[in-house]
CSV table of C-alpha atoms and ligand atoms in Angstrom, one decimal:
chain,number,residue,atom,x,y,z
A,1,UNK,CA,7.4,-26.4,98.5
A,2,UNK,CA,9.8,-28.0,100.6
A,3,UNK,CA,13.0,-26.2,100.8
A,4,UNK,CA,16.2,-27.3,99.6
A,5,UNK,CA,18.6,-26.8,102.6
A,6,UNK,CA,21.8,-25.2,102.0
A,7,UNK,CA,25.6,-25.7,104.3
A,8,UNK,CA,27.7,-22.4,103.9
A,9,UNK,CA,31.2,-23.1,104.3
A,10,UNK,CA,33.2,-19.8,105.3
A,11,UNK,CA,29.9,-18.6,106.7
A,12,UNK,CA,31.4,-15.8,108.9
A,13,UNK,CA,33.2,-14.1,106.2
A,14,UNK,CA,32.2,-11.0,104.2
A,15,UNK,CA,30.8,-13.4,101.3
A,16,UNK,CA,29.6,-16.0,103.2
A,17,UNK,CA,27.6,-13.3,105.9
A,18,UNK,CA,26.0,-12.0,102.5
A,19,UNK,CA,24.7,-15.2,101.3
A,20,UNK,CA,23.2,-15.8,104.8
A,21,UNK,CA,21.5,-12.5,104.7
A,22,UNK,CA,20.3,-13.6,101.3
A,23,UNK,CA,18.9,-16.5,102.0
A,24,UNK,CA,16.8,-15.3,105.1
A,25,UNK,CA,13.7,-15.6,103.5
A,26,UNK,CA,14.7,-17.4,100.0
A,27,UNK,CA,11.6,-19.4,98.4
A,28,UNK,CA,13.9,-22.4,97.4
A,29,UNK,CA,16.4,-22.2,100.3
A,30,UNK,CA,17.0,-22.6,103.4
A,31,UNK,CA,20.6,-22.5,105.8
A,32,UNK,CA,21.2,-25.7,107.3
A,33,UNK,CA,24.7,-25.8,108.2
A,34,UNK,CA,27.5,-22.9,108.6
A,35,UNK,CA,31.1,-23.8,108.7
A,36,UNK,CA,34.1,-21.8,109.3
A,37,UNK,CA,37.8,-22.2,110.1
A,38,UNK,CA,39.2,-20.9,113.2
A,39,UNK,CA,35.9,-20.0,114.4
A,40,UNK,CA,34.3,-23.6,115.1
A,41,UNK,CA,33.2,-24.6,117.4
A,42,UNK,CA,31.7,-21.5,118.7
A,43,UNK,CA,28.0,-20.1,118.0
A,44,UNK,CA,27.7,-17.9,115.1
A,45,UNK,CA,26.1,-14.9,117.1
A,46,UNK,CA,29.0,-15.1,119.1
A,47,UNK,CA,31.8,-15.9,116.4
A,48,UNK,CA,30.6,-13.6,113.5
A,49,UNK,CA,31.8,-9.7,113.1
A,50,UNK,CA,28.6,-9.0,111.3
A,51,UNK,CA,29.4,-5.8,108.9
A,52,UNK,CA,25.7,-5.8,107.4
A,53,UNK,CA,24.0,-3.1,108.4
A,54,UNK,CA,20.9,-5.7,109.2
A,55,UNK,CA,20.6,-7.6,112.0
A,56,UNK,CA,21.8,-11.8,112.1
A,57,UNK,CA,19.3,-13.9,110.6
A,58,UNK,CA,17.3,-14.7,114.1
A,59,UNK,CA,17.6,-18.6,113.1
A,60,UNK,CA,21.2,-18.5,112.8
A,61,UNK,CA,22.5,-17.0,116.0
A,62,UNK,CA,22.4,-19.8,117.9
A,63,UNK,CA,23.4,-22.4,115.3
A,64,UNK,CA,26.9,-24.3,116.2
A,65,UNK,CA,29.8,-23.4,113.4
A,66,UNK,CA,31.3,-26.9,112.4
A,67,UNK,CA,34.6,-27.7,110.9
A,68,UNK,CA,34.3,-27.7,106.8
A,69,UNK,CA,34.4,-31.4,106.5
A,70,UNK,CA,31.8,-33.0,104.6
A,71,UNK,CA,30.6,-35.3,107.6
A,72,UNK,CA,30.0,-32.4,109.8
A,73,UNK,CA,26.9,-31.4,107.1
A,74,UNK,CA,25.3,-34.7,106.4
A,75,UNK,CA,21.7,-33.0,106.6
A,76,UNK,CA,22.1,-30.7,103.3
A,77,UNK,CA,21.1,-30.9,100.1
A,78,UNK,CA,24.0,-29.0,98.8
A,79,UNK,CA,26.7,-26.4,99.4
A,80,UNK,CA,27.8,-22.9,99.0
A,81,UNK,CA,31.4,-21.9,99.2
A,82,UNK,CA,32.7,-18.7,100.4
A,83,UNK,CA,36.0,-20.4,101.4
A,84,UNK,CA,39.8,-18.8,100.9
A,85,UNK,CA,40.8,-19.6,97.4
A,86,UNK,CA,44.2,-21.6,99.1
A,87,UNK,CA,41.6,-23.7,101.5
A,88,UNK,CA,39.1,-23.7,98.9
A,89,UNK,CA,41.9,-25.9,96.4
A,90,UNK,CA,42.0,-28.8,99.1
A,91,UNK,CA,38.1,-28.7,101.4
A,92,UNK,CA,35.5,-28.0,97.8
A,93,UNK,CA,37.1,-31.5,96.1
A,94,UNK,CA,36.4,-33.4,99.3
A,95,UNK,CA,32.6,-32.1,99.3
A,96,UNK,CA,32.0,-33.0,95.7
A,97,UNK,CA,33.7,-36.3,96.1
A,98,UNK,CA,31.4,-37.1,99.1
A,99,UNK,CA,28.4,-36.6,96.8
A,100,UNK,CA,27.4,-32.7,97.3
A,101,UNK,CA,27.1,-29.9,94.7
A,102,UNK,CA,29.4,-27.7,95.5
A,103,UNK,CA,28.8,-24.0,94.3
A,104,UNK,CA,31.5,-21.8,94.7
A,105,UNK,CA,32.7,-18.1,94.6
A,106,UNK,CA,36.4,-19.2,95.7
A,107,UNK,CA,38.8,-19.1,92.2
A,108,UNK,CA,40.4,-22.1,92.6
A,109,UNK,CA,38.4,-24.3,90.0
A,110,UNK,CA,37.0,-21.6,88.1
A,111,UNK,CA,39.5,-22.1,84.7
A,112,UNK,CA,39.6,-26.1,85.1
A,113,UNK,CA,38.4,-27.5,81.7
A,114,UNK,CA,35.9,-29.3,83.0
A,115,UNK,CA,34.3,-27.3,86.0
A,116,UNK,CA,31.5,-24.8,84.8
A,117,UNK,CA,32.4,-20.7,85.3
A,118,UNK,CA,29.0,-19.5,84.8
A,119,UNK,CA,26.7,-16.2,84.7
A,120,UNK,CA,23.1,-17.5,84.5
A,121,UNK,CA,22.1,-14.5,82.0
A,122,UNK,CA,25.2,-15.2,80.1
A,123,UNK,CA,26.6,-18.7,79.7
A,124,UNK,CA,23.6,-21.0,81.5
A,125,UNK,CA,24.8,-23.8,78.6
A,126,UNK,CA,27.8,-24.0,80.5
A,127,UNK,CA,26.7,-26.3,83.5
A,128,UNK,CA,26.3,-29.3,80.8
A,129,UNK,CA,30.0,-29.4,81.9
A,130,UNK,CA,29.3,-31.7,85.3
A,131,UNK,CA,28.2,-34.1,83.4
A,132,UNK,CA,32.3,-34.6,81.5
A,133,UNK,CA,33.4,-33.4,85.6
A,134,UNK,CA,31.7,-36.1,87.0
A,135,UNK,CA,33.2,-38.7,84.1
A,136,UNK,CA,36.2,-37.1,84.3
A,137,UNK,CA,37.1,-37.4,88.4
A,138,UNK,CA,34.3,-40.3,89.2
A,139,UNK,CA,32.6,-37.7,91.9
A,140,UNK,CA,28.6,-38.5,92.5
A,141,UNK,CA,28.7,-34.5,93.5
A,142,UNK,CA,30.4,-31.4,91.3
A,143,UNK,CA,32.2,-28.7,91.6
A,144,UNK,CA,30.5,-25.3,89.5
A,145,UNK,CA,31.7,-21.7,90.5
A,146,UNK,CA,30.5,-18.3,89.5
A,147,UNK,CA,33.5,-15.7,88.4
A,148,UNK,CA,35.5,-13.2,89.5
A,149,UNK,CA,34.0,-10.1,91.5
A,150,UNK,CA,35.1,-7.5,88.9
A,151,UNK,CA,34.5,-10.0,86.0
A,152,UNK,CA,30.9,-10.4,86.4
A,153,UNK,CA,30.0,-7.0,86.3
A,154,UNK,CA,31.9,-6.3,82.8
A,155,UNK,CA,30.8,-9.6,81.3
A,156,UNK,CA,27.0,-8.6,82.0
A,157,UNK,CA,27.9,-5.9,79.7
A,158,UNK,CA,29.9,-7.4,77.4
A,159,UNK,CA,28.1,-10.2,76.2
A,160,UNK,CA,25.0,-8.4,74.2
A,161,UNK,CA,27.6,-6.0,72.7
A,162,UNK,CA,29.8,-9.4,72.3
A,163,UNK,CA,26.5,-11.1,70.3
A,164,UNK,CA,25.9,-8.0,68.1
A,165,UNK,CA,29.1,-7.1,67.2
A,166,UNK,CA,32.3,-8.4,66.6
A,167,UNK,CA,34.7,-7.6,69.2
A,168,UNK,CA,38.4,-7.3,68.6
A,169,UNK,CA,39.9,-5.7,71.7
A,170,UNK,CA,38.7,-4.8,74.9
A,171,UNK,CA,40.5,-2.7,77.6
A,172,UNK,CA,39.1,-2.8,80.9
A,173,UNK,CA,40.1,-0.6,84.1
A,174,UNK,CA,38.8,-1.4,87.5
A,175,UNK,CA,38.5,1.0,90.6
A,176,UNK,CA,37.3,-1.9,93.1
A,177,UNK,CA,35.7,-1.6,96.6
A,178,UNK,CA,37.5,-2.4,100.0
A,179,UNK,CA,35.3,-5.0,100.7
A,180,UNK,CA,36.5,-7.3,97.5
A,181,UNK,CA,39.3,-8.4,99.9
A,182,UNK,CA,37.6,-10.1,102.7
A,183,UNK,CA,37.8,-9.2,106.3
A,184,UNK,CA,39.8,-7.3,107.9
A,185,UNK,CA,41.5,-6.8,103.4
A,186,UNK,CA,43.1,-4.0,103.2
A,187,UNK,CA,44.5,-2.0,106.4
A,188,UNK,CA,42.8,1.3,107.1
A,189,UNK,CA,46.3,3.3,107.0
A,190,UNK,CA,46.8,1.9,103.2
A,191,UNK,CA,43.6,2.5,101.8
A,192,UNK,CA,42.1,6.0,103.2
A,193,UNK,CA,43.4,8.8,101.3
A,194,UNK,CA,44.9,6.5,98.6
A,195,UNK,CA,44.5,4.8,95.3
A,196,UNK,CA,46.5,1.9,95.0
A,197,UNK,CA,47.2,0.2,91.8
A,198,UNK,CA,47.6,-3.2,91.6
A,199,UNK,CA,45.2,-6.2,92.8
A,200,UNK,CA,47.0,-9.2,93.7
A,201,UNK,CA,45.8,-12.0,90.0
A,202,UNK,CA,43.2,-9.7,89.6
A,203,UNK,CA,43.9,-8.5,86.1
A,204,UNK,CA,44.7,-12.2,85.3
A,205,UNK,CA,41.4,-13.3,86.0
A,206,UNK,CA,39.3,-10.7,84.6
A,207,UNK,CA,41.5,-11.6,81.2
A,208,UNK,CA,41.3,-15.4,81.6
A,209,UNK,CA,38.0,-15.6,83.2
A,210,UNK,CA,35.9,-13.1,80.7
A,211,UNK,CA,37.1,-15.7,77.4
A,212,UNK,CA,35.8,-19.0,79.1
A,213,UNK,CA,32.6,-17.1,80.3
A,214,UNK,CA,31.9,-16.2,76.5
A,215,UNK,CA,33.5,-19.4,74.9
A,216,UNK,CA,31.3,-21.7,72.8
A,217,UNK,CA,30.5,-25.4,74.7
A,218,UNK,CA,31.6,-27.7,72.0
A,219,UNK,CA,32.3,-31.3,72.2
A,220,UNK,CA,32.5,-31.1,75.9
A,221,UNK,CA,34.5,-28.3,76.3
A,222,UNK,CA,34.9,-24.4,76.4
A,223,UNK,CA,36.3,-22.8,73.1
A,224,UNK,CA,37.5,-19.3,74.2
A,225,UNK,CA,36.4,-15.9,73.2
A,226,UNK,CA,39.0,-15.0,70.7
A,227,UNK,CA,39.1,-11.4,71.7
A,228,UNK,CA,42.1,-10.3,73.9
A,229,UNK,CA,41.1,-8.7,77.1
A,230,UNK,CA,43.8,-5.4,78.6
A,231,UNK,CA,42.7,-5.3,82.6
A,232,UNK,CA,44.2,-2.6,85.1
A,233,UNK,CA,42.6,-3.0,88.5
A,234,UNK,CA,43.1,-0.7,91.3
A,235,UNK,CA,41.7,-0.5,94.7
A,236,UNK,CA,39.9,2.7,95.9
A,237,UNK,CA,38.5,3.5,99.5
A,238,UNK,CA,34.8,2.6,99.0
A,239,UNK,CA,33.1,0.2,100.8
A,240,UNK,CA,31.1,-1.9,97.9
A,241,UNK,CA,30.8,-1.1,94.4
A,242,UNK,CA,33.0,-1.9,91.5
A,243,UNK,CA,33.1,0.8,89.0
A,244,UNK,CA,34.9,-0.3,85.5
A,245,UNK,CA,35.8,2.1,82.6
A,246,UNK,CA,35.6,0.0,79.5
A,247,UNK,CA,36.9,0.4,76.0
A,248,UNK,CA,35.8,-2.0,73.4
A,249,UNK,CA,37.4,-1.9,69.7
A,250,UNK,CA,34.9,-4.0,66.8
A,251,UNK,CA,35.2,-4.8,63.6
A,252,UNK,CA,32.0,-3.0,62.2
A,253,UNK,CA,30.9,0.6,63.0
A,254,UNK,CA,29.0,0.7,65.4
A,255,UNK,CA,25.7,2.6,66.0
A,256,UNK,CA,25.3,4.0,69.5
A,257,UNK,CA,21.5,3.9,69.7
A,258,UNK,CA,22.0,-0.1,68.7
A,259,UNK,CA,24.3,-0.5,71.0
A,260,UNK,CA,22.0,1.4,73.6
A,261,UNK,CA,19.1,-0.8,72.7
A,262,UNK,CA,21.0,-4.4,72.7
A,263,UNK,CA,22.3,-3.6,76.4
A,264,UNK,CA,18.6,-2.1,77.8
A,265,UNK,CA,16.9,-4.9,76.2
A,266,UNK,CA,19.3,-7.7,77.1
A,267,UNK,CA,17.7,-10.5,79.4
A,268,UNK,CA,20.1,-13.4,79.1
A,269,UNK,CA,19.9,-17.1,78.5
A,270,UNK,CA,18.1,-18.1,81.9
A,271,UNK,CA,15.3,-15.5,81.7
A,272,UNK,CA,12.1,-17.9,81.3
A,273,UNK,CA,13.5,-19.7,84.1
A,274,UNK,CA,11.9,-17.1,86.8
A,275,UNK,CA,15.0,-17.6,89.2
A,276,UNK,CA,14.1,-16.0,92.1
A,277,UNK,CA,17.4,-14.0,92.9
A,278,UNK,CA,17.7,-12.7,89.4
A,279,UNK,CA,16.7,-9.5,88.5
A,280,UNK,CA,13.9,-8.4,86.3
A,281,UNK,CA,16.4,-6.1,83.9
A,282,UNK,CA,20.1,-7.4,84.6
A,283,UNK,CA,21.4,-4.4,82.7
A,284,UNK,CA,20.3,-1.2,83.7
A,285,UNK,CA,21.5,2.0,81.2
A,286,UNK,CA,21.6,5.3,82.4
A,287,UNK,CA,21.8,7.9,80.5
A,288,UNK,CA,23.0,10.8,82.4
A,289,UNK,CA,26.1,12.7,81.8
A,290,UNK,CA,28.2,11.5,85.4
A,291,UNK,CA,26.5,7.6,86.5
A,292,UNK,CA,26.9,5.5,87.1
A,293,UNK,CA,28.1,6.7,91.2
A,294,UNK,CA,29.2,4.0,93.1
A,295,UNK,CA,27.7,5.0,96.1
A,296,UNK,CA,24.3,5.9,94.4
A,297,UNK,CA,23.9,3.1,91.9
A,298,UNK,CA,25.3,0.1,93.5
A,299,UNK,CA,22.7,-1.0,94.6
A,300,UNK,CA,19.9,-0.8,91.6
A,301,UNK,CA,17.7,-3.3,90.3
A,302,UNK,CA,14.8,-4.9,90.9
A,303,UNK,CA,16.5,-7.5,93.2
A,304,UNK,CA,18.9,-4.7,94.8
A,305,UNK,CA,22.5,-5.1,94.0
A,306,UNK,CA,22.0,-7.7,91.2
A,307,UNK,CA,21.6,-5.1,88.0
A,308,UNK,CA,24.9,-3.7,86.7
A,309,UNK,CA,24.4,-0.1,85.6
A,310,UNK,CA,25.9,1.1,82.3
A,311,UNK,CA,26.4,4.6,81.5
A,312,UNK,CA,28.1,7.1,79.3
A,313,UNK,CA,28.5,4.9,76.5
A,314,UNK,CA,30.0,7.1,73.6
A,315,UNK,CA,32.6,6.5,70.0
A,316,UNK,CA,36.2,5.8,71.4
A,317,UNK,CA,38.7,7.2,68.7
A,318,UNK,CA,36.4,6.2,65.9
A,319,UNK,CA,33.1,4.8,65.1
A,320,UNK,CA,34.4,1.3,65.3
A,321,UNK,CA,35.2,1.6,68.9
A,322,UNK,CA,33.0,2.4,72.2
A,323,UNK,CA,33.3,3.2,75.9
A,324,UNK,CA,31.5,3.0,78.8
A,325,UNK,CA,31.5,2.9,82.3
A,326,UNK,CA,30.0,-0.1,84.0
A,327,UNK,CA,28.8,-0.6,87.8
A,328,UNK,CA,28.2,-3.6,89.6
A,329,UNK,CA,27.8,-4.4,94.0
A,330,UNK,CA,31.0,-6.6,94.6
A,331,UNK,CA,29.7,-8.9,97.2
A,332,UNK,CA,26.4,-9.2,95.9
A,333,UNK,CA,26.1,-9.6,91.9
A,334,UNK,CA,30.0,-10.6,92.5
A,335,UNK,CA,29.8,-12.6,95.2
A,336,UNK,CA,27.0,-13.8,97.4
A,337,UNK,CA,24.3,-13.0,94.6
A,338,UNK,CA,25.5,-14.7,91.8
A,339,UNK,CA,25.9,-18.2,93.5
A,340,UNK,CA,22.7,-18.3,94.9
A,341,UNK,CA,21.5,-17.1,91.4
A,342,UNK,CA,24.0,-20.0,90.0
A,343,UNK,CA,22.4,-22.6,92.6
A,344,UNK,CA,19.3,-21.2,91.3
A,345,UNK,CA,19.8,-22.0,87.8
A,346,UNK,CA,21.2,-25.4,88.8
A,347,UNK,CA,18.3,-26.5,90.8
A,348,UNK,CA,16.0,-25.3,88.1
A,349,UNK,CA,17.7,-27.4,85.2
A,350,UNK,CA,17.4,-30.5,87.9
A,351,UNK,CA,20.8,-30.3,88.9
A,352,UNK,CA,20.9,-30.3,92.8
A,353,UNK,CA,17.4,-31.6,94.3
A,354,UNK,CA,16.5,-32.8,97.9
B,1,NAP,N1,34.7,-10.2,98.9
B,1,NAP,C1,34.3,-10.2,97.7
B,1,NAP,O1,33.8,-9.2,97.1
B,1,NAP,C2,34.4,-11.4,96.9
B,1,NAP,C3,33.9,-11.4,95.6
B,1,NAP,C4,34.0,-12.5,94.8
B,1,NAP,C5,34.6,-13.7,95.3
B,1,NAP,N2,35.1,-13.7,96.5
B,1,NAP,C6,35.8,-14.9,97.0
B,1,NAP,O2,34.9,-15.5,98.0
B,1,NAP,C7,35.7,-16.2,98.9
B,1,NAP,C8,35.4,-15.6,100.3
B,1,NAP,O3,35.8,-14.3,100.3
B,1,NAP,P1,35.5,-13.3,101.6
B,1,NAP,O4,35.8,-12.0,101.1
B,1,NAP,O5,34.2,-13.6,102.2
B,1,NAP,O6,36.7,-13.8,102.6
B,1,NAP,P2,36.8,-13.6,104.2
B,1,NAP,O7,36.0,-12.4,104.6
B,1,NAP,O8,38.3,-13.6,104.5
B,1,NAP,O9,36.1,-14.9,104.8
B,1,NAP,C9,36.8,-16.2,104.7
B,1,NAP,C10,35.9,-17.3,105.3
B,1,NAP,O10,36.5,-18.6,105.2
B,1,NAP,C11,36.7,-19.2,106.5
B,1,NAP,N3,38.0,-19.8,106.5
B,1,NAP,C12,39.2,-19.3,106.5
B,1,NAP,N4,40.2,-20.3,106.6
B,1,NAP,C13,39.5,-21.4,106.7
B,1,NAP,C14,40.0,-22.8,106.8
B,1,NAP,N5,41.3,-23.1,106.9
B,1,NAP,N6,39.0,-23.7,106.9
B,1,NAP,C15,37.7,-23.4,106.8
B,1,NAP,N7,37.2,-22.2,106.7
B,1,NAP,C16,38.1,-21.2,106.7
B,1,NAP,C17,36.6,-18.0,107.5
B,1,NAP,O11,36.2,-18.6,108.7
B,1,NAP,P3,36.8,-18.2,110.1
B,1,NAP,O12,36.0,-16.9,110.5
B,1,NAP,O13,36.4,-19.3,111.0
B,1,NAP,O14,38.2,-18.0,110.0
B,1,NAP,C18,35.6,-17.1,106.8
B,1,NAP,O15,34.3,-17.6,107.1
B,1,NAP,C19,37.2,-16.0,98.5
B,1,NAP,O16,37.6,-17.2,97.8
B,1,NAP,C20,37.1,-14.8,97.6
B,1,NAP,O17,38.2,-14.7,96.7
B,1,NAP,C21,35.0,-12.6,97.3
């Protein structure tokens, strides 16, 4: 098979060094095209601050950063974009507009009506959107994005428990990785030694993005979850890994060992699609007393760091209520992961082609 070649705009940051590294030896992919910002214009072995502990794909050392401007990446069949949210808002309209398929882990489109916020495993429907996008703004390209770092992971594990019982309140409290915040995020002399307790629109998104992602397609459109979401997010001095205490209030009692069995056998909507980046069992459930660890579960699965693990799942202050602890790589299954997994599902369902 000929591969479908890919332009990475915001190649040289954390996300967009991840989805390089992911794509180094990708059946259906292939880097074409890297751009960047202030680093244009220079090589990308010389321009990148590599953090992975792998070396540059050999191919892309050498290869010229360009300015993110839709002439500059003529050659590919599509884009991923790892932009800024801020330079995301004006540069991902002008690439969809000049005919590419844009796929996105910036939050600047993600709650437009008509742009598709998607988990493959979870909401897969939810791409029928470009068709009302493309109506809607007269683009021959499209604009589709996958969510939130800390939202991904909790709404992997929210949506079997969300399809077998009904939810009436969920409270969700993060303890996020440095790395969620780009390079350099958060100084050295804030973080070590510290907890701090507030995430710039973080809690905003995991609220606002966790409804869409769970909302019915009808007519065209998204009807929201109509369960209220409570998010506190704090950042923590790891390196990856976002770990999420979760407590989740139902109108029926609810049997653990069900509740056990939905999330272990829980495949998601795209699972006959064989998409290469997704993993066999996107759920894992442990079932000892203190995992998931961050640092020794973040990167589980059978593609690693795509499987969120869930653990300690127990009654909250009665049998109509649960908690659990959920665990999920940041700048892989939230980040670099998903959109390839989200390009994935898109090129499957005919969506972006050569
Ligand atoms: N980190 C995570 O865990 C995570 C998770 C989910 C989603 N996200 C989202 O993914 C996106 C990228 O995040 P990140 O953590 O990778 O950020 P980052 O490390 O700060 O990297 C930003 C990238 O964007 C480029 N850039 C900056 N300003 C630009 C401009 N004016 N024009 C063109 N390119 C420009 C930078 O290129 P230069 O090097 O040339 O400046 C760099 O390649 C953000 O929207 C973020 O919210 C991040």
């Amino acid at each position: 098979m000929k591969k479908l070649r890919a332009a990475v705009l915001g190649a040289t940051g954390t996300v967009g060094q991840r989805i390089c590294h992911m794509l180094r030896d990708h059946p259906w992919f292939e880097v074409s095209n890297l751009t960047g910002g202030a680093s244009a214009g220079k090589l990308y072995g010389e321009a990148v601050n590599w953090l992975l502990p792998t070396s540059i794909p050999e191919k892309l050392v050498d290869m010229s950063i360009e300015p993110s401007k839709p002439e500059k990446v003529v050659d590919a069949d599509f884009v991923f974009s790892a932009l800024p949210s801020g330079v995301a808002w004006e540069i991902e309209p002008v690439f969809a507009g000049a005919g590419f398929a844009v796929v996105s882990n910036a939050s600047a489109f993600r709650m437009s009506l008509d742009v598709p916020l998607v988990v493959p495993e979870v909401n897969a429907d939810h791409i029928e959107l470009i068709e009302h996008q493309r109506l809607n703004r007269g683009w021959d390209g499209f604009l589709s994005t996958d969510p939130n770092c800390s939202t991904i992971n909790f709404v992997l594990a929210l949506k079997p428990l969300y399809d077998a019982f009904t939810i009436k309140k969920v409270i969700v409290t993060t303890m996020q990785a440095v790395s969620g915040a780009g390079y350099p995020g958060v100084p050295s002399l804030s973080i070590i030694d510290n907890v701090i307790p507030y995430i710039e629109r973080e809690e905003e998104k995991m609220q606002n993005e966790t409804q869409k992602i769970l909302g019915k397609l009808k007519d065209g459109a998204v009807e929201n979850a109509p369960f209220n979401v409570a998010a506190a997010c704090n950042r923590i001095p790891v390196v990856d890994g976002h770990l999420e205490t979760v407590y989740i209030e139902v109108e029926e009692e609810i049997d653990l060992n069900e509740a056990r069995e939905k999330l272990r056998n829980f495949r998601g909507t795209s699972k006959d699609l064989e998409l290469p980046t997704a993993p066999e069992k996107p759920i894992l459930v442990t079932e000892e007393a203190d995992r998931p660890q961050t640092r020794l579960d973040r990167m589980a699965g059978s593609v690693p760091g795509m499987s969120v693990t869930v653990g300690r799942l127990r009654h909250g202050i009665d049998k109509r209520s649960m908690q659990l602890v959920v665990l999920g790589h940041n700048t892989i299954r939230g980040a670099a992961g998903a959109t390839i997994q989200l390009a994935e599902l898109l090129y499957a369902k005919g969506w972006i082609s050569r």
